[in-house]
PDB file of C-alpha atoms in Angstrom:
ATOM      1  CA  UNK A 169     121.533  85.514  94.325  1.00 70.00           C
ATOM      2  CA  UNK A 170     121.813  82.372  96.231  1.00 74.00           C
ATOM      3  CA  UNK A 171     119.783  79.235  94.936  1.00 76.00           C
ATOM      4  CA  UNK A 172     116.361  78.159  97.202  1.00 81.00           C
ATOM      5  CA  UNK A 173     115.296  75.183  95.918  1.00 87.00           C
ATOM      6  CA  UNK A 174     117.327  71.678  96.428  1.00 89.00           C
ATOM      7  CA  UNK A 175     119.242  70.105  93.071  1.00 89.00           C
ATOM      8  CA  UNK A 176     116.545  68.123  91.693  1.00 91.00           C
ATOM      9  CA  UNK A 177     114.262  71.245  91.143  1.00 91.00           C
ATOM     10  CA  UNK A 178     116.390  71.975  88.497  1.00 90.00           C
ATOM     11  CA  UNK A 179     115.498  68.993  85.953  1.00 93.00           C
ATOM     12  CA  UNK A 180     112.485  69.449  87.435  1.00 95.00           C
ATOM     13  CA  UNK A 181     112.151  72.460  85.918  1.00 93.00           C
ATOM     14  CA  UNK A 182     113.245  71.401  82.837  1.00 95.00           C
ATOM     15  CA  UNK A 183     110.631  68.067  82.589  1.00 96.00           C
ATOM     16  CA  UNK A 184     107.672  71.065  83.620  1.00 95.00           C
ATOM     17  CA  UNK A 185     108.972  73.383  80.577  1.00 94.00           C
ATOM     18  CA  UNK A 186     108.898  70.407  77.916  1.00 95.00           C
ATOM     19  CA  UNK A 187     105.431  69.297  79.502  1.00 95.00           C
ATOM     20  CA  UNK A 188     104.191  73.039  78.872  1.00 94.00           C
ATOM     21  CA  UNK A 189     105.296  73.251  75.696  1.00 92.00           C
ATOM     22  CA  UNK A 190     103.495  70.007  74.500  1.00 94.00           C
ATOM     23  CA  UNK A 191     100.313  69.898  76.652  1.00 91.00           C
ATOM     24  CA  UNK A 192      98.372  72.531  74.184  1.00 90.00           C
ATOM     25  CA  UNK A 193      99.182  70.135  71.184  1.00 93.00           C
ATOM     26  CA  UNK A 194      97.906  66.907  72.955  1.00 93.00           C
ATOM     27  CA  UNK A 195      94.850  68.798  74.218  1.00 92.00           C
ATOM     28  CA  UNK A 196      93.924  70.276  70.556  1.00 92.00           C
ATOM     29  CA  UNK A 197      94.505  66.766  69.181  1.00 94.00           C
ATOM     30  CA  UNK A 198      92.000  65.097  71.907  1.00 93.00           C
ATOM     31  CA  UNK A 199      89.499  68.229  71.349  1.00 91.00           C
ATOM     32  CA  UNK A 200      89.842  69.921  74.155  1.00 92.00           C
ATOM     33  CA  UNK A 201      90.586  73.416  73.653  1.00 90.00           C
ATOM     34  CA  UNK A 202      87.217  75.360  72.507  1.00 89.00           C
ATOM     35  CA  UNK A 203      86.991  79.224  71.731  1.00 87.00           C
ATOM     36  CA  UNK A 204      85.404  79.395  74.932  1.00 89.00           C
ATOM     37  CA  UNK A 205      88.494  77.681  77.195  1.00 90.00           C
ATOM     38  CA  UNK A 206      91.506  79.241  74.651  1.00 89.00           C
ATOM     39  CA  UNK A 207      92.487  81.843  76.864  1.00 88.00           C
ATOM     40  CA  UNK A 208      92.412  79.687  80.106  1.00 91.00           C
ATOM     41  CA  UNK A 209      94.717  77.239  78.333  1.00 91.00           C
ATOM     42  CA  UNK A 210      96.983  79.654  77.083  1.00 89.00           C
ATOM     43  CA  UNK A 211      97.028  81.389  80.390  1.00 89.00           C
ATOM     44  CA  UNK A 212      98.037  77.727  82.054  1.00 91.00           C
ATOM     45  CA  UNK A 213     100.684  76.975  79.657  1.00 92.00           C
ATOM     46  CA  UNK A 214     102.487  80.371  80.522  1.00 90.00           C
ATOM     47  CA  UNK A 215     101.944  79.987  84.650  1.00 92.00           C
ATOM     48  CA  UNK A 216     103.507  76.369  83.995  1.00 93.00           C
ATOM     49  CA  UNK A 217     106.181  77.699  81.884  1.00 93.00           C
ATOM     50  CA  UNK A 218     106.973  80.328  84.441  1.00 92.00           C
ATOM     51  CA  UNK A 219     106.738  77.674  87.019  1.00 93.00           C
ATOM     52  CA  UNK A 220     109.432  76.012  85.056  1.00 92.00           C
ATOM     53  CA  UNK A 221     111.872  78.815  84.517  1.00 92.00           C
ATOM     54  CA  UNK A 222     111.624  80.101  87.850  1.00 90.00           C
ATOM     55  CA  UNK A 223     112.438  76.033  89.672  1.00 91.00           C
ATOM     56  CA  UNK A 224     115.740  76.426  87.087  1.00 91.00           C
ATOM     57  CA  UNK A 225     116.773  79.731  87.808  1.00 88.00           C
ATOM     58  CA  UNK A 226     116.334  79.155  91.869  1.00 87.00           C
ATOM     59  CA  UNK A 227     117.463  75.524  91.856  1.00 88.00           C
ATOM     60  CA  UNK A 228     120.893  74.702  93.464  1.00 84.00           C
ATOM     61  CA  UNK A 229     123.517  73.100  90.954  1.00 83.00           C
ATOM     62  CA  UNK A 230     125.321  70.237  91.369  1.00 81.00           C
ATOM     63  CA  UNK A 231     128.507  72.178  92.435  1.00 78.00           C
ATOM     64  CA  UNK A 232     127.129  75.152  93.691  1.00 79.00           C
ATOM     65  CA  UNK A 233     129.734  78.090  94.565  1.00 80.00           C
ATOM     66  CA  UNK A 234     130.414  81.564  95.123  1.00 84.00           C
ATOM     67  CA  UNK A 235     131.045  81.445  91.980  1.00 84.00           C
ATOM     68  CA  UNK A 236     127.957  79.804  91.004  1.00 84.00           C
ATOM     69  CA  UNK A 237     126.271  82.633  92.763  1.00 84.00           C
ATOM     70  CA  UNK A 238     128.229  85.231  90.280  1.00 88.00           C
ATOM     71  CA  UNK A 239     127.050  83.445  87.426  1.00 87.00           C
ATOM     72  CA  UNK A 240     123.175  83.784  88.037  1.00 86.00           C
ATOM     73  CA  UNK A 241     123.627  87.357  89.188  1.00 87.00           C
ATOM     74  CA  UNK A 242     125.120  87.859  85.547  1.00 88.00           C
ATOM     75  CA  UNK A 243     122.867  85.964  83.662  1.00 90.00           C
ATOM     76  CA  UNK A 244     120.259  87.667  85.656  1.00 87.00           C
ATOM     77  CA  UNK A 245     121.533  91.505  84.556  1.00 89.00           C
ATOM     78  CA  UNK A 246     122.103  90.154  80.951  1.00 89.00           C
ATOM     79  CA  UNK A 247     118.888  88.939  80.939  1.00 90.00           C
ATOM     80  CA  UNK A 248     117.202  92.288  82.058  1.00 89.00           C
ATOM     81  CA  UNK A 249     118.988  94.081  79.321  1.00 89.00           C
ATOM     82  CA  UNK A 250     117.995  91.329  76.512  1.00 90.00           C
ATOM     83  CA  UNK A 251     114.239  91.279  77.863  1.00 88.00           C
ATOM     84  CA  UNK A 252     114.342  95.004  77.438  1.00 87.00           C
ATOM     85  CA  UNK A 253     115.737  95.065  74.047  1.00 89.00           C
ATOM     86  CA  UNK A 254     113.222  92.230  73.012  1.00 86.00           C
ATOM     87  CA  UNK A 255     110.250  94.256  74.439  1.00 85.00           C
ATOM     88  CA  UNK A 256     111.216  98.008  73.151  1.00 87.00           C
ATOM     89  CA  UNK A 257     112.107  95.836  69.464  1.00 87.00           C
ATOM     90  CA  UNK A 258     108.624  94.553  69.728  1.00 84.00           C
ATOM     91  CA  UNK A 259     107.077  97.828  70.224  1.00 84.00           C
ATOM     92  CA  UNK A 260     108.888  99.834  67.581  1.00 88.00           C
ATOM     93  CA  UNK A 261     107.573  96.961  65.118  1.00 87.00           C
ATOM     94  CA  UNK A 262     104.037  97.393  66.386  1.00 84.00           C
ATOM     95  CA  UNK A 263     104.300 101.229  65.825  1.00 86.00           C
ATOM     96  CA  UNK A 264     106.128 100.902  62.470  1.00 89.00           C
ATOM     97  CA  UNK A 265     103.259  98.771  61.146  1.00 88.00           C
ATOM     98  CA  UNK A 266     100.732 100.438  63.018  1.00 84.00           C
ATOM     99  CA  UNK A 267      99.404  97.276  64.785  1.00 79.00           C
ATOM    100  CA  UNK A 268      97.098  98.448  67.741  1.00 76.00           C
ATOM    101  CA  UNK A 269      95.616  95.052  68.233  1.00 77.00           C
ATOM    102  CA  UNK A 270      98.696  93.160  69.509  1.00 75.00           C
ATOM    103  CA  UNK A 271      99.609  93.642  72.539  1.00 71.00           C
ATOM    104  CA  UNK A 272     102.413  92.086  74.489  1.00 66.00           C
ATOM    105  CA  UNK A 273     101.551  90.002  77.511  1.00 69.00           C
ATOM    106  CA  UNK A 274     104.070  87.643  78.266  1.00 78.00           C
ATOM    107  CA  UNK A 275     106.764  89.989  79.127  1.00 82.00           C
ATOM    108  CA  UNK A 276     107.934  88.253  82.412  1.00 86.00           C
ATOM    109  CA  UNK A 277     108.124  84.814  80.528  1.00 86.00           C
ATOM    110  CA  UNK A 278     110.188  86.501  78.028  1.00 87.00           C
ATOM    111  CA  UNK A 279     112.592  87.451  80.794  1.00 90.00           C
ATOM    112  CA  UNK A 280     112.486  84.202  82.685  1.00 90.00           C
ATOM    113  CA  UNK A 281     113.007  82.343  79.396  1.00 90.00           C
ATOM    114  CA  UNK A 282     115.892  84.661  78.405  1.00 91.00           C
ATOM    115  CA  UNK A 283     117.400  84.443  82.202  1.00 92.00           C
ATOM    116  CA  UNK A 284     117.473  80.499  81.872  1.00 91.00           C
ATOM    117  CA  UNK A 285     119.539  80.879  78.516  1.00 91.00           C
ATOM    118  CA  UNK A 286     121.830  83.296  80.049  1.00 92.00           C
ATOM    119  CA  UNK A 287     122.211  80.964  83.295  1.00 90.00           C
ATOM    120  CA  UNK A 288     122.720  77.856  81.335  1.00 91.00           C
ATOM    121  CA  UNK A 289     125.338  79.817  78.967  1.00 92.00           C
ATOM    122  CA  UNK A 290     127.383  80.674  82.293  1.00 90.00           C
ATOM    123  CA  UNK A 291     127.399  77.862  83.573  1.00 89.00           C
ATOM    124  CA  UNK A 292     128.225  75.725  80.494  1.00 91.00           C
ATOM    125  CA  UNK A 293     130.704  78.604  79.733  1.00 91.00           C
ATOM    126  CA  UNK A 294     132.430  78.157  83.257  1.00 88.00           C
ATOM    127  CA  UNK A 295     132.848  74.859  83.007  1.00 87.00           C
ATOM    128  CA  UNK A 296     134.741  75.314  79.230  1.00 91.00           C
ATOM    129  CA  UNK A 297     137.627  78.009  80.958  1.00 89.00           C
ATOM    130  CA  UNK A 298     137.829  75.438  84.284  1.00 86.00           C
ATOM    131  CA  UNK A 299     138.812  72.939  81.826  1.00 87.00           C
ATOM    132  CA  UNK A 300     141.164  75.496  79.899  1.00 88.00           C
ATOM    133  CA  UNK A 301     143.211  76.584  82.663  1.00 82.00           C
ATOM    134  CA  UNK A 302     144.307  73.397  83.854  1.00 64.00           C
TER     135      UNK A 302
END
């Protein structure tokens, strides 16, 4: 999967995923979020989360390669098969305690999230044998 987005994207990315993950605690503390605007809130957080995840995962590195390229198309796959075992785990708790309220809606954030780890992992785990080798 080759990389779309130019290299700054990437912290980016990162800056837009920390932002995401605060912005619901600020707005509580200023009195912000209502019953009436939860959902819309929560809704927002996860687009800007997945707005996040996906500027990571399609942002060029630093030193991008073929190799590179290999690296997201395996932390992609591994990510796939995590997201999957997540999910199905999820369910068979749901059914084993009979829970028919819950439901799970933020599958594709799950995978996103679980595709950055597995892209960062590569990469990080790349650089570690390049520096083996030698």
């Amino acid at each position: 999967m080759k990389a779309l987005l130019p290299v700054y994207c990437r912290p980016l990315g990162y800056v837009i995923l920390v932002v995401s993950l605060f912005l619901p605690f600020i707005l509580v503390m200023m009195g912000q979020v209502t019953d009436a605007n939860l959902l819309f809130y929560k809704e927002c957080t996860k687009l800007l989360m997945m707005v996040g995840a996906l500027m990571i995962l399609f942002a060029l590195s630093k030193n991008e390669s073929h190799e590179t390229e290999l690296i997201r198309n395996r932390a992609t796959r591994n990510a796939i098969f995590l997201t999957v075992l997540f999910i199905f785990g999820g369910m068979l708790y749901r059914v084993a305690t009979g829970d028919i309220v819950h439901v799970d809606t933020s599958s594709f954030l799950t995978f996103l999230i679980i595709n950055v780890l597995c892209l960062e992992f590569g990469m990080k785990k790349a650089v570690v044998d390049k520096l083996f080798k030698k």
